[in-house]
Tab-separated table of C-alpha atoms in Angstrom:
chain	number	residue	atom	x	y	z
A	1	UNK	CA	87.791	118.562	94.628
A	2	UNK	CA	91.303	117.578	92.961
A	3	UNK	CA	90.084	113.775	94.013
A	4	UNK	CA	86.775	113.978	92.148
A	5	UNK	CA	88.183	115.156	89.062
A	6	UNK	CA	91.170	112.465	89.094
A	7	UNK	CA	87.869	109.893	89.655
A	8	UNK	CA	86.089	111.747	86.740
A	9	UNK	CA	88.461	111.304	84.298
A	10	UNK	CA	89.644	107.422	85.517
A	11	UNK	CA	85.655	106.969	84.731
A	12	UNK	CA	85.600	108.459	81.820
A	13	UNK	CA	88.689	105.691	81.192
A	14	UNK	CA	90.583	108.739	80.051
A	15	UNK	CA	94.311	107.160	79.516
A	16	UNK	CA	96.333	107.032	82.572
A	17	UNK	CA	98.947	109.685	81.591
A	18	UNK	CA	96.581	112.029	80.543
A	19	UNK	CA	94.423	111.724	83.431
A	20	UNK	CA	97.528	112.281	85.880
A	21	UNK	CA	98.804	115.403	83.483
A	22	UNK	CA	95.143	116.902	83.197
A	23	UNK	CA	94.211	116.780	87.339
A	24	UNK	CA	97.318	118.420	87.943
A	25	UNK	CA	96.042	121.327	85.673
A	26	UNK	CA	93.210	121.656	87.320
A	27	UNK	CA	94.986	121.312	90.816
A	28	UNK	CA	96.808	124.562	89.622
A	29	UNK	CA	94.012	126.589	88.148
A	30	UNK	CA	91.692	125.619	90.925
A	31	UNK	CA	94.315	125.866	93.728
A	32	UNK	CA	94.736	129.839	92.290
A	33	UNK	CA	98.463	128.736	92.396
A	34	UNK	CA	98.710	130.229	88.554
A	35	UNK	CA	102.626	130.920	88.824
A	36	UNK	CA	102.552	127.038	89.199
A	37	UNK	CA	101.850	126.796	85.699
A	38	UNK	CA	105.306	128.173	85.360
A	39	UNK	CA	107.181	125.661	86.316
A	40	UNK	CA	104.814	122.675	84.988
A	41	UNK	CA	106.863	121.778	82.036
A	42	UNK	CA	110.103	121.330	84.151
A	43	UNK	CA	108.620	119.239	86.581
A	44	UNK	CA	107.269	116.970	83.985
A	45	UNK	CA	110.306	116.743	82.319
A	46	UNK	CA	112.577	116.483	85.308
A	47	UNK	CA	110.575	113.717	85.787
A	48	UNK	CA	112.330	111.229	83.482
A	49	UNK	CA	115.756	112.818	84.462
A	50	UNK	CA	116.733	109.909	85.524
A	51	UNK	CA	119.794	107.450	84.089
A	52	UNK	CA	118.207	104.289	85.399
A	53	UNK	CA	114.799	104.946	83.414
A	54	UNK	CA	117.325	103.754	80.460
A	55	UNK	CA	117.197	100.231	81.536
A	56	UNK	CA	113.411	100.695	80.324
A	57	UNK	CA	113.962	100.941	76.622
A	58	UNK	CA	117.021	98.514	76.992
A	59	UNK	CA	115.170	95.974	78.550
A	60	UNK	CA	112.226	95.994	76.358
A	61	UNK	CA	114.644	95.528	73.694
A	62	UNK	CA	116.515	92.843	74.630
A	63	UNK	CA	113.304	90.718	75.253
A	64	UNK	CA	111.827	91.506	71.351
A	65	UNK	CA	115.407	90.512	70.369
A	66	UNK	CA	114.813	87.204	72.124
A	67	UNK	CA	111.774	86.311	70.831
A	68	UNK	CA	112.438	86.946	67.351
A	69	UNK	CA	115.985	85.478	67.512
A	70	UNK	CA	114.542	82.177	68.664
A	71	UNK	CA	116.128	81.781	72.043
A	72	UNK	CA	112.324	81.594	73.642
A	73	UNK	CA	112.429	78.186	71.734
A	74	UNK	CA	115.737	77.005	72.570
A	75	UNK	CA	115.132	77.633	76.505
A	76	UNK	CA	111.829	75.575	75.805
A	77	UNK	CA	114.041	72.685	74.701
A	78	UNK	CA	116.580	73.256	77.362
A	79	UNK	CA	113.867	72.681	79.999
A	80	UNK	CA	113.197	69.229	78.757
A	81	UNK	CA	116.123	68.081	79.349
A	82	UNK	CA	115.012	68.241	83.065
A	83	UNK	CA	111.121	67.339	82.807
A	84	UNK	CA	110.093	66.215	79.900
A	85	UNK	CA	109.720	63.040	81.057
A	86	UNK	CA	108.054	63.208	84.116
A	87	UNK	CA	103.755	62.316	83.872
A	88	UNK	CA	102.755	66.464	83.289
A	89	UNK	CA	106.268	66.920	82.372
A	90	UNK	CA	105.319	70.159	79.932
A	91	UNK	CA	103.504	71.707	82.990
A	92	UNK	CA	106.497	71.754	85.081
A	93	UNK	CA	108.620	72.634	81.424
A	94	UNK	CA	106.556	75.685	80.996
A	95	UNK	CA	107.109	76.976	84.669
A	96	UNK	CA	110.876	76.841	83.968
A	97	UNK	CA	110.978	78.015	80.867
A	98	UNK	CA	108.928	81.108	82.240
A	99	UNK	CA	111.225	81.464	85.283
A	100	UNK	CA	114.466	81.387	82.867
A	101	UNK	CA	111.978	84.312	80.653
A	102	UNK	CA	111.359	86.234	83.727
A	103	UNK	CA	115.129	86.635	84.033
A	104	UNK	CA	115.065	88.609	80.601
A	105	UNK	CA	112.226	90.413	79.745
A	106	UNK	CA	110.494	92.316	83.252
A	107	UNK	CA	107.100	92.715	81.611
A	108	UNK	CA	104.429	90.250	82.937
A	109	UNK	CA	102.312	91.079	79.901
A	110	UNK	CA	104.829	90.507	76.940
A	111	UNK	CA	106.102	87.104	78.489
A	112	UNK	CA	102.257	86.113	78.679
A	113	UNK	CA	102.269	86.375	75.010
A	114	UNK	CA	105.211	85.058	74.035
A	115	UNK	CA	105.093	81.758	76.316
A	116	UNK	CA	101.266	81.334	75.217
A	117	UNK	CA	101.933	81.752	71.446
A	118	UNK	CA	105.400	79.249	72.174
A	119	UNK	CA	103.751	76.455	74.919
A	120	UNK	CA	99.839	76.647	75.239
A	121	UNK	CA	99.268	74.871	71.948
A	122	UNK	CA	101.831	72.440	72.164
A	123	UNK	CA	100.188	71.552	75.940
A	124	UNK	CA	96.918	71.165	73.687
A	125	UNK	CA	98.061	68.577	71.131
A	126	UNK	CA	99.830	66.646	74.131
A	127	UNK	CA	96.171	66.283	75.678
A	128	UNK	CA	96.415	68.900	78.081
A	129	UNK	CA	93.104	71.123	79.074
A	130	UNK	CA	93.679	74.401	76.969
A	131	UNK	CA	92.197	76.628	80.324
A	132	UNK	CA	94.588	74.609	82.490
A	133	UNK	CA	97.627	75.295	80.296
A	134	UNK	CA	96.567	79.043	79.612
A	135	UNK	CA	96.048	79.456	83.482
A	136	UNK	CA	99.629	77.992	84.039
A	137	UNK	CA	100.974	80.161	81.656
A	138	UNK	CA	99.537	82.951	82.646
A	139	UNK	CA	100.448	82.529	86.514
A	140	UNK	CA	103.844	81.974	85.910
A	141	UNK	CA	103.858	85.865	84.036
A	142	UNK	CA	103.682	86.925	87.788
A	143	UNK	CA	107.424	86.296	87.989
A	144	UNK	CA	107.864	88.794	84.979
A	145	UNK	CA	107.716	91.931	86.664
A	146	UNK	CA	109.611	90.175	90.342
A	147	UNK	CA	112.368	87.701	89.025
A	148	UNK	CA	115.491	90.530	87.503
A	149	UNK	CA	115.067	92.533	85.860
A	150	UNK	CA	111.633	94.068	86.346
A	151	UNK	CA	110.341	97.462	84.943
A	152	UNK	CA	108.608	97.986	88.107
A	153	UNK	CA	111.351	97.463	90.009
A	154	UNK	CA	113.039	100.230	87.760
A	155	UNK	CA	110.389	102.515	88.008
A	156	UNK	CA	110.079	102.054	91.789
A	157	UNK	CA	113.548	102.828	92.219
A	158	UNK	CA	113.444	105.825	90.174
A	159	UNK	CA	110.299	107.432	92.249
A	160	UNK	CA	111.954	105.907	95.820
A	161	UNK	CA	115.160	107.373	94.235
A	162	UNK	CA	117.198	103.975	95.912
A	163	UNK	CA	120.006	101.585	94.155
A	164	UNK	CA	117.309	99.736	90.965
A	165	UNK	CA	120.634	97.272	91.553
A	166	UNK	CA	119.196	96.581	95.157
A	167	UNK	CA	115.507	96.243	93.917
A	168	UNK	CA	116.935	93.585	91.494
A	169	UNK	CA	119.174	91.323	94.048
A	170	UNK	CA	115.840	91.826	96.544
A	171	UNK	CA	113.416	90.345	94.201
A	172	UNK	CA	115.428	87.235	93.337
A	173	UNK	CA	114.356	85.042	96.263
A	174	UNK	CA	110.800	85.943	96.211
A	175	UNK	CA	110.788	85.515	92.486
A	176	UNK	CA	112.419	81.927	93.194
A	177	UNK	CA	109.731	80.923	95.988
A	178	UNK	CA	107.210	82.080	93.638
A	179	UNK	CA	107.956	79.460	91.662
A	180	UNK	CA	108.771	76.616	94.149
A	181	UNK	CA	104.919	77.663	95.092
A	182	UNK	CA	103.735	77.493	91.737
A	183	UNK	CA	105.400	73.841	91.142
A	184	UNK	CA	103.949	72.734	94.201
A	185	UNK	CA	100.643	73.239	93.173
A	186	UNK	CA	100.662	71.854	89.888
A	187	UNK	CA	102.190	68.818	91.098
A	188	UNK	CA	99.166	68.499	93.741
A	189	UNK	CA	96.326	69.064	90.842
A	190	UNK	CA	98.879	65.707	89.620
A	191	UNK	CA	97.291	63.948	91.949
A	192	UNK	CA	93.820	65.095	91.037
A	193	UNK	CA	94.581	65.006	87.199
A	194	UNK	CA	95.882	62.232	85.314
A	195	UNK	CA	98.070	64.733	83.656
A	196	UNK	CA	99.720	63.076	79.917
A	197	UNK	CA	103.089	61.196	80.382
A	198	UNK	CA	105.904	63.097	78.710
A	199	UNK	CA	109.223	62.155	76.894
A	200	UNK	CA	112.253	62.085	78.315
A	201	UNK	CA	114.922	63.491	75.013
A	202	UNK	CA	117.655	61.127	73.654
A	203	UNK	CA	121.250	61.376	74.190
A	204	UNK	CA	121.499	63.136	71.078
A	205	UNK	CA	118.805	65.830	71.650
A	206	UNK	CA	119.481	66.746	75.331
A	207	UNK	CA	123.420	67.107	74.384
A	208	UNK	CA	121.896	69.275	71.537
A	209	UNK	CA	119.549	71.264	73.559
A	210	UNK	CA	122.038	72.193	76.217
A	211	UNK	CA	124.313	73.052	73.889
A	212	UNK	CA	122.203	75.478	71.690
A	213	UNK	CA	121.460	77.032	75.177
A	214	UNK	CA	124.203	78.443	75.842
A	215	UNK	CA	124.175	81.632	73.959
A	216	UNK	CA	120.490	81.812	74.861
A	217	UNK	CA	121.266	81.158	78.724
A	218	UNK	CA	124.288	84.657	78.053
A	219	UNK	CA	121.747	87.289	78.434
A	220	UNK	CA	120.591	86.455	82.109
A	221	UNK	CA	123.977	85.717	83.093
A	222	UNK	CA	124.833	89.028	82.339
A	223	UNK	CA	121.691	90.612	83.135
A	224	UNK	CA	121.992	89.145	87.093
A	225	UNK	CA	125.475	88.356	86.999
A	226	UNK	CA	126.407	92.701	85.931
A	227	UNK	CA	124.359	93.534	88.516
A	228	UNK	CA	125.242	91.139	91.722
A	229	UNK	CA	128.971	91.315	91.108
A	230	UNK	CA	128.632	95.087	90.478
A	231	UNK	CA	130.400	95.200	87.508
A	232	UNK	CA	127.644	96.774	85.741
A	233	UNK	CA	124.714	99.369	86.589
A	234	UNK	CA	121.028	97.904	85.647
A	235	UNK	CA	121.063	99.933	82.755
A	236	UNK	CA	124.930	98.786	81.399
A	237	UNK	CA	123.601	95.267	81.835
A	238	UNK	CA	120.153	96.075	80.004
A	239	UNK	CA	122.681	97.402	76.946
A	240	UNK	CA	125.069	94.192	77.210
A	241	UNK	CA	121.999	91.987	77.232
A	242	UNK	CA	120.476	93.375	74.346
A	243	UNK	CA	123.849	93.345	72.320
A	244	UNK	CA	123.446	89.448	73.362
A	245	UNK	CA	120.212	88.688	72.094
A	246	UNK	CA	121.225	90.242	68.987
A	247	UNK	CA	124.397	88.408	68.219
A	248	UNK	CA	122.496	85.242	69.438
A	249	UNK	CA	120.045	85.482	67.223
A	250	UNK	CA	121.631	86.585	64.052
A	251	UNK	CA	125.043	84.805	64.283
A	252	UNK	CA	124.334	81.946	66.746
A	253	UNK	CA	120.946	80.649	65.486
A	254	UNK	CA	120.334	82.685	62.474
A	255	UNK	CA	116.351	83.028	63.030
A	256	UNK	CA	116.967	86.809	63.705
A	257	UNK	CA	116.453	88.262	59.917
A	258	UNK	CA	117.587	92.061	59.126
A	259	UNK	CA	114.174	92.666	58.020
A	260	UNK	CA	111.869	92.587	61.237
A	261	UNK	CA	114.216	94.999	62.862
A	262	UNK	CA	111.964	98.361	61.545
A	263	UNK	CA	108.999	96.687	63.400
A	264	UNK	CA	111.038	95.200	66.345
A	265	UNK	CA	112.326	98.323	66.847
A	266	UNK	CA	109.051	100.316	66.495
A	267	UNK	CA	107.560	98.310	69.101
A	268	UNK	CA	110.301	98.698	71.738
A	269	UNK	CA	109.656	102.433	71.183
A	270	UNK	CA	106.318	102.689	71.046
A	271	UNK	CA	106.357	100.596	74.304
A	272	UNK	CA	109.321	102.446	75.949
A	273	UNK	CA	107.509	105.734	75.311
A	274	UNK	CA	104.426	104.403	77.197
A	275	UNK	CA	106.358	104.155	80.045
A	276	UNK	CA	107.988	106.981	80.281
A	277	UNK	CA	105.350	109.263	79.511
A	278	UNK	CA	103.336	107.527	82.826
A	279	UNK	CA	107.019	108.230	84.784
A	280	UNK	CA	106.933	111.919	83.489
A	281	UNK	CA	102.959	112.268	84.378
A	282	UNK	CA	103.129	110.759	87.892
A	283	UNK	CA	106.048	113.839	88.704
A	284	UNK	CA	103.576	116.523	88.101
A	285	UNK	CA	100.899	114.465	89.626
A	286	UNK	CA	103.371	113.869	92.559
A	287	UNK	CA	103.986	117.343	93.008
A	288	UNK	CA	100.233	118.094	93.272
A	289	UNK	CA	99.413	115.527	95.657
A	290	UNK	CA	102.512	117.076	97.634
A	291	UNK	CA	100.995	120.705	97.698
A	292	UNK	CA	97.779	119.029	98.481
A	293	UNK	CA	99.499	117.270	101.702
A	294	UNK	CA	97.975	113.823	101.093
A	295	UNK	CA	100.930	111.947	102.448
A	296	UNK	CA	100.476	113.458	105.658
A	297	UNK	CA	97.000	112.902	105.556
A	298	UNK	CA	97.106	109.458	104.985
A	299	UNK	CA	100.155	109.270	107.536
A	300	UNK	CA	98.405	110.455	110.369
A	301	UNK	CA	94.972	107.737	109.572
A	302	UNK	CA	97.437	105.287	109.524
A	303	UNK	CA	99.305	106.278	112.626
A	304	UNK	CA	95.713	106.538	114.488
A	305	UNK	CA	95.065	103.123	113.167
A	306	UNK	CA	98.129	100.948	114.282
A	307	UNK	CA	101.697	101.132	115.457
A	308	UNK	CA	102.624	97.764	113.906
A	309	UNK	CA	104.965	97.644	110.733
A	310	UNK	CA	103.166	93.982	110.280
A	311	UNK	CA	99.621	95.486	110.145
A	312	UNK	CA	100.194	98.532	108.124
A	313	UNK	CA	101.972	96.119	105.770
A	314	UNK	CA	98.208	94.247	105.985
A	315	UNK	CA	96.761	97.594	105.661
A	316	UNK	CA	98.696	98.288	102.663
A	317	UNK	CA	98.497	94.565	101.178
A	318	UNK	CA	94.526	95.077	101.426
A	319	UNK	CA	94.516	98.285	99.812
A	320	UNK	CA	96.798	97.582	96.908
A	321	UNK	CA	94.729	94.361	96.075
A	322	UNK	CA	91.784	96.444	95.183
A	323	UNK	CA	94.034	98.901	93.277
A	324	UNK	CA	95.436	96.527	91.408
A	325	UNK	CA	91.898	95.275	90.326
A	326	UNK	CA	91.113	98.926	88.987
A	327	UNK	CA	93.908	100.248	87.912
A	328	UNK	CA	97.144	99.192	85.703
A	329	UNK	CA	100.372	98.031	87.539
A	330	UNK	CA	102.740	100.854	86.199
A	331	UNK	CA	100.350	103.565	86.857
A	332	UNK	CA	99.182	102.107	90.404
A	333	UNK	CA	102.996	102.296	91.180
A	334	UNK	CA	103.200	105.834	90.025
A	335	UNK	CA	100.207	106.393	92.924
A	336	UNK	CA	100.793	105.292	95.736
A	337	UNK	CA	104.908	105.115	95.844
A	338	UNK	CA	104.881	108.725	96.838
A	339	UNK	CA	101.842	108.778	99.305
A	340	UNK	CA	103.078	105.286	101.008
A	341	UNK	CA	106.356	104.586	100.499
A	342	UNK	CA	107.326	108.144	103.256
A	343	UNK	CA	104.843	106.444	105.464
A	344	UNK	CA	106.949	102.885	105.990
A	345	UNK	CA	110.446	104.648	106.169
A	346	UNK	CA	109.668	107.245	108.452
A	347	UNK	CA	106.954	106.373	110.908
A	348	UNK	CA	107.849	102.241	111.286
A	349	UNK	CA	111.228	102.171	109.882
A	350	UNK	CA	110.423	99.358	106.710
A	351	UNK	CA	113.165	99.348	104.313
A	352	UNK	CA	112.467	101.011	100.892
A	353	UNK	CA	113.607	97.416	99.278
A	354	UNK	CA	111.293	95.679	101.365
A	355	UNK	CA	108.625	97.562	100.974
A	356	UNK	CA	109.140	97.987	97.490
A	357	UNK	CA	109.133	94.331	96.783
A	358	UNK	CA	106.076	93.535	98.630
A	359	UNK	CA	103.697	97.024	96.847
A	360	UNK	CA	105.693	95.705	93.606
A	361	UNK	CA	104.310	91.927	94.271
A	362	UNK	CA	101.023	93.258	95.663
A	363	UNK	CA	100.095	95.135	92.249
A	364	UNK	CA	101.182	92.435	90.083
A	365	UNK	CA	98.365	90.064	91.478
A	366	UNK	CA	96.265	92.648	89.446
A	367	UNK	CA	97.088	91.970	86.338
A	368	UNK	CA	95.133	88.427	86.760
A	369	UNK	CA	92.427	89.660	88.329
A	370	UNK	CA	88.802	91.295	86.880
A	371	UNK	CA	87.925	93.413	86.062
A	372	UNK	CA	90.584	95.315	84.436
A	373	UNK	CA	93.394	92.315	84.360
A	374	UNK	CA	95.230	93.025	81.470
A	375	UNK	CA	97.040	89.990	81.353
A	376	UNK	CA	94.259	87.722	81.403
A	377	UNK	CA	92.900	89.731	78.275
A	378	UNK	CA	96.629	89.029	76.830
A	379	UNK	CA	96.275	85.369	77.469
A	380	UNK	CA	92.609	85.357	76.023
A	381	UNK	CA	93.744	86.529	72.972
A	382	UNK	CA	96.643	84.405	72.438
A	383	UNK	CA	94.043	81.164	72.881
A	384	UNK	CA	90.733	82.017	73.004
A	385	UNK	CA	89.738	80.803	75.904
A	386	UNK	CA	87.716	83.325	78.271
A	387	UNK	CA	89.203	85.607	80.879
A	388	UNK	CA	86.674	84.510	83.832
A	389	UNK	CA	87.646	80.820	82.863
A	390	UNK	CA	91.252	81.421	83.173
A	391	UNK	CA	90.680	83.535	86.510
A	392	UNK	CA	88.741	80.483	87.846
A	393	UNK	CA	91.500	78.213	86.648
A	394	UNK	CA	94.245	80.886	88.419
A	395	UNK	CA	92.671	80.877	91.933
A	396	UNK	CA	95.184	78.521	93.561
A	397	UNK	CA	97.751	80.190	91.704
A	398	UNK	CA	96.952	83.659	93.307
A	399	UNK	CA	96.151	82.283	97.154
A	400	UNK	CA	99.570	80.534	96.829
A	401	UNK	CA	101.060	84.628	96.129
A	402	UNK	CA	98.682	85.786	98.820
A	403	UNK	CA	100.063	83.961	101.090
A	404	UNK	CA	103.830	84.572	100.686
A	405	UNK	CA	103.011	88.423	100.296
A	406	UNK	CA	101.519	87.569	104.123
A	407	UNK	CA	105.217	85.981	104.635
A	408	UNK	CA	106.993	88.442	103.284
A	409	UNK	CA	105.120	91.232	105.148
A	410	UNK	CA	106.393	89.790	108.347
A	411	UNK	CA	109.603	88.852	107.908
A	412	UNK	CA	111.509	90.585	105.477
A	413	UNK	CA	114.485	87.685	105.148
A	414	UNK	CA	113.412	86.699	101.853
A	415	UNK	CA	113.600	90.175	100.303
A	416	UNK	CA	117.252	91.064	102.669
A	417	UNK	CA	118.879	88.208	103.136
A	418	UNK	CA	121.344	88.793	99.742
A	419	UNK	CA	121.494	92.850	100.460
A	420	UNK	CA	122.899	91.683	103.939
């Protein structure tokens, strides 16, 4: 009965939170469990007790800072210096400059907006197809939420209650193959394409570029470079990073005025509290689906089904793919971590990282896909173009993730290799 209400409401499109906080009411009151009601404040409370949820806000931050402090634009120009030459050259720029993005701000949706308002129309007045340059743009957002540091990753760590440090150092090689993939297949639709030839900077302006990238290039140094030498927790290096972007943009470039900081900061809260609020929800919901005894439910369907750590990860992959589709990242996350994530440990001995990496991968192919695909609304509304044309233009984009999710699934090397 719990399940049809929780359906109810998702129908009704009642918000996420809410719906997570309400079926856990009526979990209680139907249950008869009343003295549960007690205690239903503390659990959704203790819910965000956790240090690392900090790197949230921080993170959030750090990535407005960057956008209004102008170091989006100065990474733009940095990446020229390596492709703008090259026939397609601001195809392959945009993929970099989205990789070096991905490395700051951890929200697929927010660099999908930026890096259409910053690269899309420039693509356009080069004589590139507007769908083809939204489509790139919006692929490479997958890296967002994989390349460090990635809210998911944070919030995953928080509800599998392992090292967000070792979530961060496993996504870095997937991240990277992600976009070896994604260069790969724009240069083969070069050879389909007559894509526009590019211009390779002067002396003057590549000296120039790299050097106004410095300070820009500080905040992923420290962001990665905290974490892998251990120096810093995520959440230190979230701080240190924001302190960056803010000194980088008001003293290094001077585009960050005094002014926009009310709204820049509104904004990070606003968004910060979002999160959170889906963190503390998913605790009570957590605890109902607990009393409930769904994980060992699902456990022993699973266990009837296969003893193979490869085909449950299949099992999983296929599952989470429709998810995705229905339901936002975060919130799909908050769902099936705690049915799931018992399941792989226990009964075929996955690693939390590993399996972490590949659910966290696995629901980011939804926010490209119909029909809830929030980040091909994003990129609609930053250039007009429609979201079933962009999500015909992104099919190559999301095989080539398909198929290293398959990869990664089976071997886990890519995810391990730098925790070993």
């Amino acid at each position: 009965m719990t399940f049809f209400v929780f359906a109810l409401l998702l129908l009704l499109q009642v918000p996420i939170g809410i719906c997570l906080c309400l079926t856990a009411v009526f979990y209680i009151w139907y249950s008869g469990n009343t003295v549960l009601f007690e205690s239903y404040a503390q659990q959704l409370f203790g819910s965000v007790e956790s240090y690392g949820l900090l790197a949230i806000p921080l993170f959030i931050l750090a990535g407005e800072l960057m956008n209004e402090g102008g170091l989006t634009r100065r990474l733009i120009n940095f990446a020229r210096v390596f492709f703008g030459g090259f026939r397609g050259g601001l195809a392959y720029i945009n993929l970099l400059a989205n990789m070096m993005m991905a490395s700051i701000m951890g929200s697929a949706n927010a660099q999908i907006a930026i890096m259409s308002r910053a690269i899309v129309p420039e693509m356009e007045r080069e004589g590139y197809d507007k769908t083809f340059s939204t489509a790139i743009t919006a692929a490479a957002g997958l890296m967002g939420p994989i390349i460090p540091p990635s809210m998911l990753f944070v919030i995953y760590g928080v509800l599998a209650q392992i090292s967000i440090g070792d979530m961060f150092i496993g996504g870095i090689i997937p991240g990277i193959l992600m976009g070896l993939a994604f260069f790969l297949i724009v240069a083969g639709f070069g050879f389909i394409h007559t894509y526009p030839k590019g211009r390779w900077p002067d002396a003057k302006e590549a000296v120039q570029s790299v050097i106004q990238v410095i300070p820009a290039l500080g905040v992923p140094i420290i962001i990665i470079g905290g974490i892998l030498s251990g120096l810093a927790t995520p959440t230190e290096s979230a701080g240190l990073a924001s302190l960056a972007a803010l000194l980088a943009g008001k003293f290094c470039y001077g585009d960050l005025k005094l002014g926009v900081m009310p709204d820049l900061l509104k904004r990070t809260a606003l968004n910060s509290a979002l999160v959170i609020f889906l963190v503390a929800s998913a605790g009570v919901f957590g605890w109902t689906i607990t009393f409930e005894k769904i994980p060992q439910m699902v456990a022993e369907w699973i266990g009837a089904s296969t003893s193979s750590p490869f085909v449950f990860m299949l099992l999983v992959m296929a599952q989470l793919l429709i998810v995705g589709m229905l339901i936002e990242g975060i919130a799909a996350l908050i769902l099936v971590v705690p049915i799931l994530l018992p399941i792989a440990v226990d009964q075929f001995g996955i690693s939390p990282v590993h399996f972490g990496v590949v659910v966290c991968l696995n629901l980011v192919l939804g926010l490209l896909t119909p029909p809830v695909g929030t980040g091909l609304f994003v990129a609609s509304a930053m250039t007009g173009i429609s979201p079933m044309k962009i999500a015909k233009a992104l099919i190559p984009f999301l095989v080539s993730v398909i198929l290293l999710l398959i990869w990664f699934s089976y071997d886990p090397w890519p995810v391990m290799v730098l925790l070993e």
